[in-house]
Amino acid sequence: MAGGSFPDFVEQVSLIDHHVHGAFHADGDEARFQNSLNEGNTEPLATPEDTYNTQIGLAIRRWCSGILDLPRHTSPADYWSRRSELGELEVCRRMTRAAGVSDWLIDTGLDAADYLGTAGMADVSAGRTHEIVRLERVAESVLREIANPADYVDAFGQRLHELTRSAVGVKTVLAYRAGFDQDLSRPSRAAVVEAARRWQENACAGIHPKLTDVTLIAHGIHTAVSRKLPLQFHVGFGDRDLDLHKTNPLYLLDFLRSPEVRDTPIMLLHCYPFEREAGYLAHAFENVYIDVGLAVNFTGSRSRALVARSFELAPFTKILYSSDALGPAELHYLGARLWRNAITKVVGGWIDDDDCSEADARKIVQLVAQDNARRVYALPSALHRGATVDR
Amino acid sequence: MAGGSFPDFVEQVSLIDHHVHGAFHADGDEARFQNSLNEGNTEPLATPEDTYNTQIGLAIRRWCSGILDLPRHTSPADYWSRRSELGELEVCRRMTRAAGVSDWLIDTGLDAADYLGTAGMADVSAGRTHEIVRLERVAESVLREIANPADYVDAFGQRLHELTRSAVGVKTVLAYRAGFDQDLSRPSRAAVVEAARRWQENACAGIHPKLTDVTLIAHGIHTAVSRKLPLQFHVGFGDRDLDLHKTNPLYLLDFLRSPEVRDTPIMLLHCYPFEREAGYLAHAFENVYIDVGLAVNFTGSRSRALVARSFELAPFTKILYSSDALGPAELHYLGARLWRNAITKVVGGWIDDDDCSEADARKIVQLVAQDNARRVYALPSALHRGATVDR
Amino acid sequence: MAGGSFPDFVEQVSLIDHHVHGAFHADGDEARFQNSLNEGNTEPLATPEDTYNTQIGLAIRRWCSGILDLPRHTSPADYWSRRSELGELEVCRRMTRAAGVSDWLIDTGLDAADYLGTAGMADVSAGRTHEIVRLERVAESVLREIANPADYVDAFGQRLHELTRSAVGVKTVLAYRAGFDQDLSRPSRAAVVEAARRWQENACAGIHPKLTDVTLIAHGIHTAVSRKLPLQFHVGFGDRDLDLHKTNPLYLLDFLRSPEVRDTPIMLLHCYPFEREAGYLAHAFENVYIDVGLAVNFTGSRSRALVARSFELAPFTKILYSSDALGPAELHYLGARLWRNAITKVVGGWIDDDDCSEADARKIVQLVAQDNARRVYALPSALHRGATVDR
C-alpha cells in the first residue's frame, strides 16, 4: 500500500463490484447500444441517437474511447464504427479488464441469452465471479412448477437453500414490484399459501404474471433473512415501471427495526436520489450498507458530487462499490472509472484540506473498494491485482 | 459561433426564456419592489426591508447595479434611490435588453394591469414574445360565461382552440390548485359536466371561486394533451398557498405513463427542490423537459449548484432556460445573468476537467439556451443577437 | 469588527448555540464515548470502535486532538488514552471554552444525572446559559401529578407559565413521538381532558408511557404558541426510533398557515436531509427560522456542503447556529469548529467570487452567529469575547 501518490493508489486498487449483471457477448446493432444508455425508458426509443446527448454519452466518449484506441471525445459515429470493427466480445474483454475489478457479484435474475453468465464473465474479464440470486425469480419459478399451493413454502425454502449453496447473496426487486410503502412483516404460512393459490389462478392459460404480491415477496425476503445471507434491495433510480417515490428506503424503517432482521446484512443498491436517506439508515442500523452504483454511470461528470454525498452519515465500513452494469461492457468499465475519478477528488480533497491523513484516506478507499464487500459476502482474499489482472 | 473563449460564448448566446411573466411598467413604491423579492409569502411583509438580506438581495446589488450605472454591491438605499430616479419603465427597458433574450414565452394567466402583456414586453425588450395560455384561467372564464353546465366541454374545447391558434403552449397550475397526488386520468364527459355544475352552484352571488376541482383541471390537461401542445406544469417552489410536498413531480408518473400523453411535450417548470426527480422523468420519458427557473433567481450565488444538479439524468436535449420573472424587471435580467454565470462555471468546469470537449460544451449550451425551446415550441429562427438586440 | 481578514473574523466571532444539551461531567468508559458518536442507533453498538470510521471520527481526530495537546489525526487509541488521562471534566472545560460560545441555550428535557445542567454548563464553559423547556416532558410530569384529568389543562398552563418565567423558549419532540403528518390544529379542552384521561389509564401500575398522543402534544404546542415563546421543533435526523420521512417539515404547512401561529417564532432544528424544505419555509413564513445543527457534527468534512445548502432560500436573518451537542464535549466544540470552517469556505467563497462585498459577508456571519438568536430569544448583549472568554 506504500509507494506512489494517493491518485496512483486509487488508480491501482482492485475493486469488488458487488452488484452487476452480465455483459453482451454477441454483436448487436447501434440501436441496442444506444437503448442501453437509457436506463429509464422501457420502450424502444424514438430518437436513440439522443442518448449521446447525456452525461453517460459524454463519459463514454471521454473515457471509453481510449480503450478502443480512439482519441478522447471521439464522435459517436467514429465510436460506433470502431466498436463494430472490434466486435462486442473484444470490446467486452477490453472494458472488463480495464475496470480493475477482481470480483464481480452477478445478479443472474436477468440472464437472458443476451448476457454473459457467471462463467462467461469470469472468462472474459479474467476476474472471479459470484452469484446473487434474485428472490422474485426463484419464487416465480417455484410457483410455476408446483402443483399444489400448499407445497409452496417448503418448495421455495428448499430451492433457495439449493441455490444459495454456491451463491453469496440474494436480491429483491420489491422496489419494482410493489414499492416499499408496504407491510413487510413476516407473513403467516397460511397467508403465503393463499397468495400462492391466487398467483396460480391468475396464471391460467400458460401466462405467468410477474410476481407483484407483497405477501409472496415478503415471504421470500424473510426466508432469506432467516438464513442471514446478504440481502440486496434495489433502491431508487431504475426504469419507469417503478414508482420512484415509493422506493424511498426510509419506508423500510419498520422492517429494519424488527429484531429478526438485525443479523442480516441489508445492502441498499443505487439509492439515487435517496442517497442521504440511505446513508442515514447505514448510520442508524449496524446491518445496513449502501452503494451508489448505476447512478454513477448515468450522472457521468456529476458522479463526483454523488459519491461525495454517499460519504456523509454512512460509516466508511458500510459503503460499497458497484456498477450495476448490464449489456454493453462500457458500463462495467465506466462504473469503475468514474468511481476512481470521484474518489480521487472527494477523498483526495480531504487530504488536501487536511480533514484526514493520507493513511486514513487510503484505509477508507481500501474499505470501500473491497474490504467491506469481502467481509460482508465472505469472499476469499483479493487477487493481487498487479500480478493477475491483465490491464 | 466560432471565435472567442467559452465564457465569451456563454456571454453572447441568445436565450429563449420559455416561461416568464410580464414586467411592471408603472412606478410603484419600495414595498412593492421588496415584496416582489419574496416568492413565498402571500401576505404583506411585516419587515419588507429584510428581503435584501437574502441571496436574491445580494444578487440584485451585485449584478443589477451596473445596469443602473451604480457600483457593485451598492446599498439598498442607493439602489432604490437610483431606481426611482430612472422610473420603472426605463429600468425595465435596461434590464430586459441586458438579459440577451431573443424570445419571451409569456404566461398571461396573471396579466393584471400591473404587468406588461406580450405587446408591451416585445416593445420594451426589443425581443419577440409568444403567449402561453393558462388552462385554469380559461376554465374559470368559460365556467363564468356559460349558462348550462352541459355546454362546458364543448365551450372549453372551442375556447382553447381559439386561444391556442396564436399561443405556443399551455400551462397548468394544478400544483397550486390541488397538488399532484391526484387521479389525473381523463375524466368522462359526464363527470366533467357534473363538476362544472358544482362549480357554478358554488359561484353563487357573483363570487367565483378559484378552480380547484381535479376533474375540471384534469379535463383541461387532457384537452390540451389531445392537441399535442407543449404543456407546462408548475412544479415545486412557489408561494405558501401551495403544499410543496404534493408537487413532487414523481406523482405525475401514472399520468406520464398513459399512452395518450406520450406525444405531448410535458414541460416541468422550476422543480426546486425536486430537480433530481424531474431530471429522472426527463431521462425516462422522451416527452418530458425540465428547467430550474425561479429558483435560479431566488438562490442567487447558490444557483450554480442548482444548475449543476439539473445536468444529471436529464438529457441535454431536454433542459431549457427560464426565468419565471414577474414584476420588477431585475428578475427578467437576473435569471439570464445567473444562468450565464452558472453555465460558465458548470459546463466550463467540464471543459477544464476534460470531461467533454469545448465543441461539445458549446453545443450543449446552444441546446439549452435556445435550440431545445425553439424545437419544442416550434418557434421561428433566432434573431442574430449581435445585430438586433440592443445591449 | 474592523481589522483582520475575513477568516480571522469568522474565527473570532462569538456564537450563540441556540440548541444544545448538557455535557458529560463524570468519567466514563470508552464504549460510552464511542456510542455517543452514533446518533442513530438506539441500542448498544455491536462494534463501537467502528464509530471512528466515520466523518465525525475523522473530525474529532483532526480538530479535537489539538485541544488535548495531541497531534492532528492522532490514532483513536492515543486519543482515548489522553482523554482518560485528562478526565471528562477537564476535557469538557477545554472543549466548551475553545468553542467560542457566549451563550448556550440548553434543552433540559434530557437532564439525567449524566449531563451537566445549566449551572454546571455555565461554570465549566465560562459562558452564559439559558433554559429551553421541553413541552412533552412538562406534559408527562403534570399528567403524573394530577389526580383528575379535568385539571390537566389548567395545571399544564400553570406549570408552563412557571417554567418559562426564566426559560427563553420551549421545544417539542413531536417528530419523535408521532411525526409531522398529523392534524396539529388546536384541540378542544374536552379532547385534551379525554386524552389526559386515556394517558392516565394506560399509566397503570406505576408505568408511565412516553407521551405520544397527538392531542396532548398539539395542546402543548398551542399553549406555547399562545405565549409567543420561541418554539423549537426537532426536524429530520435523529435516532432510529423516529420515522425520518414523517419529519419532513413541509408537513407543518397547515400549522404554519394558521393565523394564531404567525407571531410565534418557529425554530426548525437540524433539518437534515430536509434543509432545502426548511429553507423554503423560512422564506415563505416570516416567523420560521432554521439551523443545521447536529448534522454539521455528523457529516464532518461534508458539513461545508450542508451549511452551503442552508444558505439558499432562507433569509440571512432567519438562519441560526446550533450544535445540538450532548454528552462528550467534543460535540460542543466540533459544532462550532466545523461551522467556522464551513462559513469561512462558503461565505468566504462569495467574497472571492465577488458575489457580495466583505462588509456584507461580515454582516451575514454576525447575524447567523449571534444577532438572530439574540433578537429571537431576547437575550442580553453579547459578552465581548476577547475580554471574557478564556481560550
PDB file of N, CA, C and O in Angstrom, chain B residues 15 39 64 110 114 128 140 152 173 176 178 181 187 201 207 221 225 231 260 342 359:
ATOM      1  N   LEU B  15     -30.853  33.816 -25.507  1.00  0.00           N
ATOM      2  CA  LEU B  15     -31.672  32.883 -24.742  1.00  0.00           C
ATOM      3  C   LEU B  15     -33.127  32.952 -25.197  1.00  0.00           C
ATOM      4  O   LEU B  15     -33.612  34.010 -25.584  1.00  0.00           O
ATOM      5  N   GLU B  39     -40.925  35.266  -2.919  1.00  0.00           N
ATOM      6  CA  GLU B  39     -41.846  34.489  -3.734  1.00  0.00           C
ATOM      7  C   GLU B  39     -42.873  33.771  -2.871  1.00  0.00           C
ATOM      8  O   GLU B  39     -43.997  33.524  -3.287  1.00  0.00           O
ATOM      9  N   CYS B  64     -27.321  43.840 -10.763  1.00  0.00           N
ATOM     10  CA  CYS B  64     -28.216  44.813 -11.400  1.00  0.00           C
ATOM     11  C   CYS B  64     -27.721  46.246 -11.236  1.00  0.00           C
ATOM     12  O   CYS B  64     -28.138  47.135 -11.990  1.00  0.00           O
ATOM     13  N   LEU B 110     -51.632  35.765 -15.457  1.00  0.00           N
ATOM     14  CA  LEU B 110     -51.611  36.742 -14.363  1.00  0.00           C
ATOM     15  C   LEU B 110     -51.731  38.165 -14.874  1.00  0.00           C
ATOM     16  O   LEU B 110     -51.416  39.108 -14.166  1.00  0.00           O
ATOM     17  N   ASP B 114     -51.118  45.579 -13.805  1.00  0.00           N
ATOM     18  CA  ASP B 114     -49.786  45.915 -13.300  1.00  0.00           C
ATOM     19  C   ASP B 114     -48.665  45.445 -14.214  1.00  0.00           C
ATOM     20  O   ASP B 114     -47.545  45.963 -14.136  1.00  0.00           O
ATOM     21  N   ARG B 128     -38.831  39.145 -29.246  1.00  0.00           N
ATOM     22  CA  ARG B 128     -40.116  38.614 -29.664  1.00  0.00           C
ATOM     23  C   ARG B 128     -40.851  38.039 -28.463  1.00  0.00           C
ATOM     24  O   ARG B 128     -40.218  37.542 -27.524  1.00  0.00           O
ATOM     25  N   GLU B 140     -61.967  28.821 -15.838  1.00  0.00           N
ATOM     26  CA  GLU B 140     -62.746  29.723 -14.984  1.00  0.00           C
ATOM     27  C   GLU B 140     -63.558  30.704 -15.822  1.00  0.00           C
ATOM     28  O   GLU B 140     -64.712  31.004 -15.511  1.00  0.00           O
ATOM     29  N   TYR B 152     -70.281  22.920 -21.144  1.00  0.00           N
ATOM     30  CA  TYR B 152     -68.912  23.242 -20.740  1.00  0.00           C
ATOM     31  C   TYR B 152     -67.840  22.580 -21.605  1.00  0.00           C
ATOM     32  O   TYR B 152     -66.883  23.231 -22.042  1.00  0.00           O
ATOM     33  N   VAL B 173     -51.633  25.077 -13.458  1.00  0.00           N
ATOM     34  CA  VAL B 173     -51.193  25.332 -12.081  1.00  0.00           C
ATOM     35  C   VAL B 173     -51.854  24.347 -11.125  1.00  0.00           C
ATOM     36  O   VAL B 173     -52.158  24.672  -9.972  1.00  0.00           O
ATOM     37  N   TYR B 176     -50.732  24.318  -7.577  1.00  0.00           N
ATOM     38  CA  TYR B 176     -51.331  25.252  -6.622  1.00  0.00           C
ATOM     39  C   TYR B 176     -52.754  24.874  -6.250  1.00  0.00           C
ATOM     40  O   TYR B 176     -53.198  25.101  -5.132  1.00  0.00           O
ATOM     41  N   ALA B 178     -54.473  21.831  -6.475  1.00  0.00           N
ATOM     42  CA  ALA B 178     -54.845  20.565  -5.844  1.00  0.00           C
ATOM     43  C   ALA B 178     -53.657  19.696  -5.479  1.00  0.00           C
ATOM     44  O   ALA B 178     -53.787  18.755  -4.697  1.00  0.00           O
ATOM     45  N   ASP B 181     -50.798  14.684  -6.139  1.00  0.00           N
ATOM     46  CA  ASP B 181     -51.175  13.357  -5.625  1.00  0.00           C
ATOM     47  C   ASP B 181     -52.657  13.110  -5.874  1.00  0.00           C
ATOM     48  O   ASP B 181     -53.450  12.949  -4.948  1.00  0.00           O
ATOM     49  N   PRO B 187     -61.080  12.381 -17.339  1.00  0.00           N
ATOM     50  CA  PRO B 187     -62.430  12.203 -16.778  1.00  0.00           C
ATOM     51  C   PRO B 187     -63.467  12.041 -17.898  1.00  0.00           C
ATOM     52  O   PRO B 187     -63.277  12.526 -19.010  1.00  0.00           O
ATOM     53  N   GLU B 201     -72.734  26.146  -8.997  1.00  0.00           N
ATOM     54  CA  GLU B 201     -73.533  26.241  -7.763  1.00  0.00           C
ATOM     55  C   GLU B 201     -72.789  27.008  -6.677  1.00  0.00           C
ATOM     56  O   GLU B 201     -73.350  27.816  -5.958  1.00  0.00           O
ATOM     57  N   ILE B 207     -69.774  35.502  -6.664  1.00  0.00           N
ATOM     58  CA  ILE B 207     -68.424  35.167  -6.185  1.00  0.00           C
ATOM     59  C   ILE B 207     -67.937  33.935  -6.950  1.00  0.00           C
ATOM     60  O   ILE B 207     -68.532  32.865  -6.848  1.00  0.00           O
ATOM     61  N   ILE B 221     -56.289  19.580 -18.794  1.00  0.00           N
ATOM     62  CA  ILE B 221     -54.999  18.990 -19.160  1.00  0.00           C
ATOM     63  C   ILE B 221     -55.162  18.023 -20.335  1.00  0.00           C
ATOM     64  O   ILE B 221     -54.405  18.077 -21.310  1.00  0.00           O
ATOM     65  N   VAL B 225     -53.658  17.996 -24.000  1.00  0.00           N
ATOM     66  CA  VAL B 225     -52.863  16.847 -24.454  1.00  0.00           C
ATOM     67  C   VAL B 225     -53.348  16.368 -25.813  1.00  0.00           C
ATOM     68  O   VAL B 225     -52.545  16.019 -26.690  1.00  0.00           O
ATOM     69  N   LEU B 231     -47.100  21.428 -22.898  1.00  0.00           N
ATOM     70  CA  LEU B 231     -47.918  21.609 -21.694  1.00  0.00           C
ATOM     71  C   LEU B 231     -46.995  21.819 -20.498  1.00  0.00           C
ATOM     72  O   LEU B 231     -46.273  20.914 -20.094  1.00  0.00           O
ATOM     73  N   GLU B 260     -51.754   8.109 -24.225  1.00  0.00           N
ATOM     74  CA  GLU B 260     -52.194   9.292 -24.971  1.00  0.00           C
ATOM     75  C   GLU B 260     -51.338  10.511 -24.667  1.00  0.00           C
ATOM     76  O   GLU B 260     -51.415  11.508 -25.403  1.00  0.00           O
ATOM     77  N   ALA B 342     -23.730  30.509 -13.989  1.00  0.00           N
ATOM     78  CA  ALA B 342     -23.723  29.099 -13.590  1.00  0.00           C
ATOM     79  C   ALA B 342     -23.197  28.221 -14.722  1.00  0.00           C
ATOM     80  O   ALA B 342     -22.364  27.335 -14.507  1.00  0.00           O
ATOM     81  N   ALA B 359     -16.050  21.955 -28.018  1.00  0.00           N
ATOM     82  CA  ALA B 359     -17.102  21.923 -29.045  1.00  0.00           C
ATOM     83  C   ALA B 359     -18.371  21.275 -28.465  1.00  0.00           C
ATOM     84  O   ALA B 359     -19.489  21.752 -28.691  1.00  0.00           O
TER      85      ALA B 359
END
